[in-house]
XYZ file of C-alpha atoms in Angstrom:
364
model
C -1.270 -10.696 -30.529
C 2.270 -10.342 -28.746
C 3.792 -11.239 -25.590
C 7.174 -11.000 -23.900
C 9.474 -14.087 -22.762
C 8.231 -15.039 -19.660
C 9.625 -16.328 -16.490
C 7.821 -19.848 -15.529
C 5.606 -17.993 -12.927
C 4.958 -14.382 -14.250
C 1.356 -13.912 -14.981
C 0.158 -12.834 -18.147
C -1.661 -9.533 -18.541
C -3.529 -7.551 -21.137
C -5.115 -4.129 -19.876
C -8.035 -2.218 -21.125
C -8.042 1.609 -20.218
C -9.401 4.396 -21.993
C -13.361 4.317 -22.890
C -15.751 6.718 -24.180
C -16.660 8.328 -20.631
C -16.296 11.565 -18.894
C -13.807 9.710 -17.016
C -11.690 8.840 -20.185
C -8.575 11.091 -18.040
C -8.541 9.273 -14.873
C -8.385 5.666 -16.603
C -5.413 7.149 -18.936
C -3.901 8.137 -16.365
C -4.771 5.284 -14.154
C -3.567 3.081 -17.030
C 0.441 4.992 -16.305
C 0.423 4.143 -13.143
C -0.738 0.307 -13.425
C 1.841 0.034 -16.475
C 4.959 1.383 -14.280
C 4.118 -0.608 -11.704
C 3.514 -4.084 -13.939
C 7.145 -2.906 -15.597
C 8.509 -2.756 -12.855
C 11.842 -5.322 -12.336
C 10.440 -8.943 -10.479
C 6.923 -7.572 -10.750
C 5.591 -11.178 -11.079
C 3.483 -10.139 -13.934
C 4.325 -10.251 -17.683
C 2.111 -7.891 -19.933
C 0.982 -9.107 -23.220
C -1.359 -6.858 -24.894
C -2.994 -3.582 -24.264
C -6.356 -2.584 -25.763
C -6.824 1.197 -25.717
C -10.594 2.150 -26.039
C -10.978 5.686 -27.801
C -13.237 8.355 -27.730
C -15.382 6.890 -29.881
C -15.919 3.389 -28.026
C -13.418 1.853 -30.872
C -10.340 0.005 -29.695
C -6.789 -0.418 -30.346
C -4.818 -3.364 -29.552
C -1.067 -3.124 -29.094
C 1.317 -6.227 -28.671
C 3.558 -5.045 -25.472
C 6.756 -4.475 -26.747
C 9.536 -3.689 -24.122
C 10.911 -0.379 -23.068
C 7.836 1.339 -24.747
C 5.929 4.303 -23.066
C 2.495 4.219 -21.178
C 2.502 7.163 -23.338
C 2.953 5.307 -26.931
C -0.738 3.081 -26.090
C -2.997 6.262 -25.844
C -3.697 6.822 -29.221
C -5.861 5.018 -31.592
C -4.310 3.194 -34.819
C -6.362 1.120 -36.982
C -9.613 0.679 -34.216
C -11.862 -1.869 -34.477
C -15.546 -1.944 -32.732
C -16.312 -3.797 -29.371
C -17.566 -6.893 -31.544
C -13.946 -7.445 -33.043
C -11.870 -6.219 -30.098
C -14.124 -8.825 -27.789
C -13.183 -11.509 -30.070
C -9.358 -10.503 -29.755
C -9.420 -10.435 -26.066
C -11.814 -13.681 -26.106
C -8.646 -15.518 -27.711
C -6.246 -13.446 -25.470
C -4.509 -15.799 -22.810
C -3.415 -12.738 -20.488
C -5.907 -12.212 -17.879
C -7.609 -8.918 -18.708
C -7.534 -6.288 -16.015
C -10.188 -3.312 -16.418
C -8.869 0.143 -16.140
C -12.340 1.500 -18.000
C -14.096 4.175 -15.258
C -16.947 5.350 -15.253
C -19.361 5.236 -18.761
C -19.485 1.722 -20.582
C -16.491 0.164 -18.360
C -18.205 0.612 -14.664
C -21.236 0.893 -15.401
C -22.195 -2.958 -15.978
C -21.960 -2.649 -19.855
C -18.788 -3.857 -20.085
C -19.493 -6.476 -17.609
C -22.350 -7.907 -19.097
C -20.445 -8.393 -22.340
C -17.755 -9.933 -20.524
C -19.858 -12.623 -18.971
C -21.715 -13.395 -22.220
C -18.476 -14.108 -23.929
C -16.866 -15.339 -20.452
C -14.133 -13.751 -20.992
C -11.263 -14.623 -18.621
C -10.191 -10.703 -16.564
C -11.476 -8.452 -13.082
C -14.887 -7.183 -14.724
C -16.561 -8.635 -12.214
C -20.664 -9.271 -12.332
C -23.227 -7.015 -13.820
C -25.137 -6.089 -10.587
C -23.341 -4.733 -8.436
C -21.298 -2.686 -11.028
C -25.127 -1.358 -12.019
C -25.801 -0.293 -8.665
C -22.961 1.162 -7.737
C -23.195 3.545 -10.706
C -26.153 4.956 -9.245
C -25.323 6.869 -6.040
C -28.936 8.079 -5.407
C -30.057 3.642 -5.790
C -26.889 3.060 -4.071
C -27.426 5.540 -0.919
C -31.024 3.575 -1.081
C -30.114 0.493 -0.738
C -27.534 1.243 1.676
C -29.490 2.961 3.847
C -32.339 0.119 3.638
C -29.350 -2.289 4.199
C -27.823 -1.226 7.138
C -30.248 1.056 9.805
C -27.394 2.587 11.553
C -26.184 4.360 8.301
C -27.719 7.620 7.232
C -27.870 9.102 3.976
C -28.149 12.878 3.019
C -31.582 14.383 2.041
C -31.445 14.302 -1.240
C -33.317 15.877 -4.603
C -33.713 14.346 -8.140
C -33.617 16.496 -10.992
C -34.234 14.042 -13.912
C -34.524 14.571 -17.872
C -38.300 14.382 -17.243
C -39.008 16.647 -14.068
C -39.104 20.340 -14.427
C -35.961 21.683 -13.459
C -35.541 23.345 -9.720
C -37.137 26.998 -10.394
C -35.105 29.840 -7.654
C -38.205 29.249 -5.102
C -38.209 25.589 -4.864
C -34.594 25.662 -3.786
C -34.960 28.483 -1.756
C -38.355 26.717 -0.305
C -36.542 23.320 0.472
C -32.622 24.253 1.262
C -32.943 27.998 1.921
C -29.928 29.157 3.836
C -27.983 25.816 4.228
C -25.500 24.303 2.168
C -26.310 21.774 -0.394
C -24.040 19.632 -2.669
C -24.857 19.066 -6.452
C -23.719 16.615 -8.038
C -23.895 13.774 -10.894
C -25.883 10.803 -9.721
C -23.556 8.638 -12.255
C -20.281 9.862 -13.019
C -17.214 9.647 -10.907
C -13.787 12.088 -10.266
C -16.183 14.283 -8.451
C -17.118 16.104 -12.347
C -19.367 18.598 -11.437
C -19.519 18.308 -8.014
C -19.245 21.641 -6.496
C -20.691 23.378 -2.455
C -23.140 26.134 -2.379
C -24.836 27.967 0.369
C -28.805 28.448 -1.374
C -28.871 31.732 -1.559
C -30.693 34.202 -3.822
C -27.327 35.142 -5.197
C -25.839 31.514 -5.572
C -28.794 29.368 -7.160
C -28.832 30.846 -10.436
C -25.006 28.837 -10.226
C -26.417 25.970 -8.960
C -29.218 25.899 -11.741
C -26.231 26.736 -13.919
C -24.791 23.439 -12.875
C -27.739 21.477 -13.193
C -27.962 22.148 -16.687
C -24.635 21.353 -16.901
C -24.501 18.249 -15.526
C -28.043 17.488 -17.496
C -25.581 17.124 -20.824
C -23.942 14.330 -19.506
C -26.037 12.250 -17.053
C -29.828 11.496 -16.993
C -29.570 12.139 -12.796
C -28.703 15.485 -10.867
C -28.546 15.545 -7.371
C -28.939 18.741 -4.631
C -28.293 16.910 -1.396
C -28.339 18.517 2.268
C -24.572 19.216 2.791
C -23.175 17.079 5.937
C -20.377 18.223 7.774
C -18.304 15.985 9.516
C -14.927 13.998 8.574
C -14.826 11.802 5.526
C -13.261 8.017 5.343
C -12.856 6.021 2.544
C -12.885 2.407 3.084
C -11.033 -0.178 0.046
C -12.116 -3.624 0.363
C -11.034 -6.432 -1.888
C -11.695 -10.401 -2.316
C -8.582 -11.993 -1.614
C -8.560 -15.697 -1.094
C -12.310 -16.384 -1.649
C -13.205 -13.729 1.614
C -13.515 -10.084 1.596
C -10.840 -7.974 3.373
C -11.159 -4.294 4.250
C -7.721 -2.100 3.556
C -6.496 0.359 5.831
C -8.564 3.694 5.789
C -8.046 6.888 4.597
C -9.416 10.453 6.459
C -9.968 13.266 3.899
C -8.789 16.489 5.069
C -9.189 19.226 3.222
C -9.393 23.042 3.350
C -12.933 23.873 2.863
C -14.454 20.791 4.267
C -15.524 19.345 1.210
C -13.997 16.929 -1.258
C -14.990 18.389 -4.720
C -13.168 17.767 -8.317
C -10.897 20.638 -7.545
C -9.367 19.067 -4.397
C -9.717 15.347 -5.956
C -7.503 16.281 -8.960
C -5.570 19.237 -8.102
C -2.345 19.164 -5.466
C -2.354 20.918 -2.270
C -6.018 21.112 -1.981
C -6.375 17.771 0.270
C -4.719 15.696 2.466
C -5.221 11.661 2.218
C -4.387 10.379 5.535
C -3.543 6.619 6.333
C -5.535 6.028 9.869
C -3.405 4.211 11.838
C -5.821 3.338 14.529
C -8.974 1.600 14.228
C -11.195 3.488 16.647
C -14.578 2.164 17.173
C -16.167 3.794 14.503
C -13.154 3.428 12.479
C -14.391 -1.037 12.457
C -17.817 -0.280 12.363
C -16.904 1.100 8.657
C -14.699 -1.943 7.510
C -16.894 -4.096 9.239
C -20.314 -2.248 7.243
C -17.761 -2.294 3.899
C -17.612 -5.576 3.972
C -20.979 -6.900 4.511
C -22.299 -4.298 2.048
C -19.454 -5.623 -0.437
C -20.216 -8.961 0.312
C -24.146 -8.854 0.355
C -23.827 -7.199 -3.210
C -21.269 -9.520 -4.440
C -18.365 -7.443 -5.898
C -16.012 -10.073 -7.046
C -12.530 -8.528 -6.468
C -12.315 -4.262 -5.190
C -14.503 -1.664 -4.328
C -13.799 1.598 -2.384
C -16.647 2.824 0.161
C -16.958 6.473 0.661
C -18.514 7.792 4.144
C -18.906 11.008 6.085
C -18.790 10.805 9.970
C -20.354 13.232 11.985
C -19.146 14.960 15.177
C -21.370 12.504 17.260
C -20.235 9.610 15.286
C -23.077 9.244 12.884
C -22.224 7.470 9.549
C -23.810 9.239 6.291
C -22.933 6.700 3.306
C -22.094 8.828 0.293
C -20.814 6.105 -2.597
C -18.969 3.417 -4.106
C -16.228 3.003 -6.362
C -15.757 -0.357 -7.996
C -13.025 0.743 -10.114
C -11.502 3.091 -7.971
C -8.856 5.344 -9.187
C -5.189 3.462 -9.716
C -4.088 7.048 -10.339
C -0.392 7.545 -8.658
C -2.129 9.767 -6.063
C -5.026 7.846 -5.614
C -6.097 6.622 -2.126
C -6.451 2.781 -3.333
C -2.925 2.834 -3.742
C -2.167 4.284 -0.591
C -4.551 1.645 1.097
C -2.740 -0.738 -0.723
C 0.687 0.095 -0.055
C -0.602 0.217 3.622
C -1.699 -3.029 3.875
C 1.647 -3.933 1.593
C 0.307 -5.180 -1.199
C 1.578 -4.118 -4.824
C -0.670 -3.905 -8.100
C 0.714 -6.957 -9.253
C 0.078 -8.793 -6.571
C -3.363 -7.585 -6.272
C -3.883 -9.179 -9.696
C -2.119 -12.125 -9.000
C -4.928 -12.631 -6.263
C -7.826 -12.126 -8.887
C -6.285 -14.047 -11.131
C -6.159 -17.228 -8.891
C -9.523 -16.417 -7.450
C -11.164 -16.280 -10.587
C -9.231 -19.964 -12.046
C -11.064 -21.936 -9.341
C -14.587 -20.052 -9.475
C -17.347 -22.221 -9.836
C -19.896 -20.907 -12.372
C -23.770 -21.505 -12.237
C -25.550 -23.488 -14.828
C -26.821 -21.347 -17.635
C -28.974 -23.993 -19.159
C -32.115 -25.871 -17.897
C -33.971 -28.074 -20.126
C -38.091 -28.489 -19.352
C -41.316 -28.237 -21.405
C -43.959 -26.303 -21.581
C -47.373 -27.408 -22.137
């Protein structure tokens, strides 16, 4: 294990990025952008190792060594499995921060091996990590949650059910737009617009199938058109605290993988007024964050109809730390820095009180 000379009140930390997901990209890349910014001259933090989590769920661990490249972490060099790496980072006195989206690092399997072992970094607890992977559970519970909030009709095409045939879609969406999408996997993979048409649904069955390869949960949901608002909401100081929000503007309408990950197709715009229904969202964020007890970030995704009717779409709680990503915009915003943002976890999670494990009692 290695380490850097620190200065008396740098905080040490390791980062874990990578992860055998659709989503391994976005936490590389998510991983450059955290490591400029903790590199960065009078960051406050000091980074001491860096476990890189390949393809195939094994992981690297690299000392930090000065003036090296995010670059120079991404590959894998003698990987060990999640029983020896856990036992590294278990002994590791930087506080681990969790770059791992999506599959195995969002997901609440990562999480729950974290709290078994207690190890000392922003997993976060199992539950609301599980839920949040789900959007169709998710939209559920939201919707059960808070009665003002809508959710978009919505079909399940599972491993088990017989996939939608031409007439069933044509029967229930004929005519209107519909969004399919993963239920479970985040950057918007797969997640495309159609109008159900004769000519279109053999693409959206095309899709379907698609998706089918790498999540047990399709979705065809009634397309809502309106504006979409992203709310970020983190724990700071033991109470939950919604960032400034961001209106998605883009060409078509819709926010898809094309206009997530490719320039020019979107515009990601700081509102600098909070209109009525503008707190109603941070005010909904943060009960719903609160109520499922995310213990340091999550980013709440909404569309808002013309006559100001909420439809909850998802949540993110390891939203992208891409350098284009809207939780770094909200952040910046609000003017807080990544490395103060861990800082805050850091200290939060030192003076957490944890819940006895243990009860003795007999049984007859």
């Amino acid at each position: 294990m290695g380490g850097v000379t620190l200065k008396v009140d740098d905080l040490e930390v390791s980062l874990v990025f990578g992860g055998m997901s659709p989503e391994h990209a976005a936490s590389r890349a998510s991983f450059s952008f955290v490591y400029q910014e903790l590199t960065a001259q009078n960051s406050g933090v000091a980074l001491r190792n860096i476990y890189y989590v390949d393809l195939n769920n094994r992981i690297t661990c690299r000392p930090f060594k000065q003036n090296a490249l995010a670059e120079d972490y991404m590959r894998p060099s003698e990987p060990v499995d999640y029983a020896a790496a856990a036992d590294m980072m278990s002994r590791d006195t930087g506080y681990l921060f969790n770059l791992l989206h999506g599959n195995y690092g969002e997901d609440g399997h990562v999480q729950g091996l974290a709290n078994l072992l207690k190890l000392r970094g922003s997993f976060g607890p199992v539950l609301p990590a599980s839920l949040a992977m789900s959007k169709v559970h998710m939209q559920r519970y939201v919707s059960g949650y808070q009665k003002i909030v809508k959710v978009p009709d919505t079909g399940v095409v599972t491993d088990s059910s017989k996939s939608p045939d031409t007439a069933t879609l044509l029967g229930k969406f004929g005519g209107t737009k519909v969004v399919v999408k993963p239920n479970s996997l985040g950057a918007s993979l797969f997640t495309e617009c159609y109008t159900v048409t004769e000519a279109e649904v053999p693409r959206i069955i095309e899709n379907l199938a698609l998706i089918s390869k790498y999540d047990e949960r399709a979705l065809v949901q009634a397309f809502v058109s309106g504006t979409e608002y992203s709310i970020g909401c983190v724990r700071l100081d033991n109470r939950v605290v919604a960032l400034a929000a961001v209106r998605i503007d883009t060409a078509r309408g819709f926010f898809g993988h094309k206009e997530k990950h490719r320039q020019g197709n979107v515009e990601e715009i700081l509102v600098e007024e909070d209109r009525p229904v503008i707190s109603q969202l941070k005010a909904m964020s943060c009960e719903l964050f609160d109520d499922l007890g995310f213990a340091h970030m999550c980013r709440f995704d909404y569309i808002v109809t013309g006559c100001d009717d909420i439809y909850f779409l998802e949540a993110n709680p390891i939203p992208g730390l891409m350098r284009n990503s809207i939780f770094p915009k909200m952040l910046k915003k609000s003017g807080m820095s990544i490395a103060q943002l861990i800082r805050h976890f850091s200290c939060q999670d030192a003076v957490k009180l944890h819940k006895r494990s243990v009860y003795d009692y007999s049984i007859d």
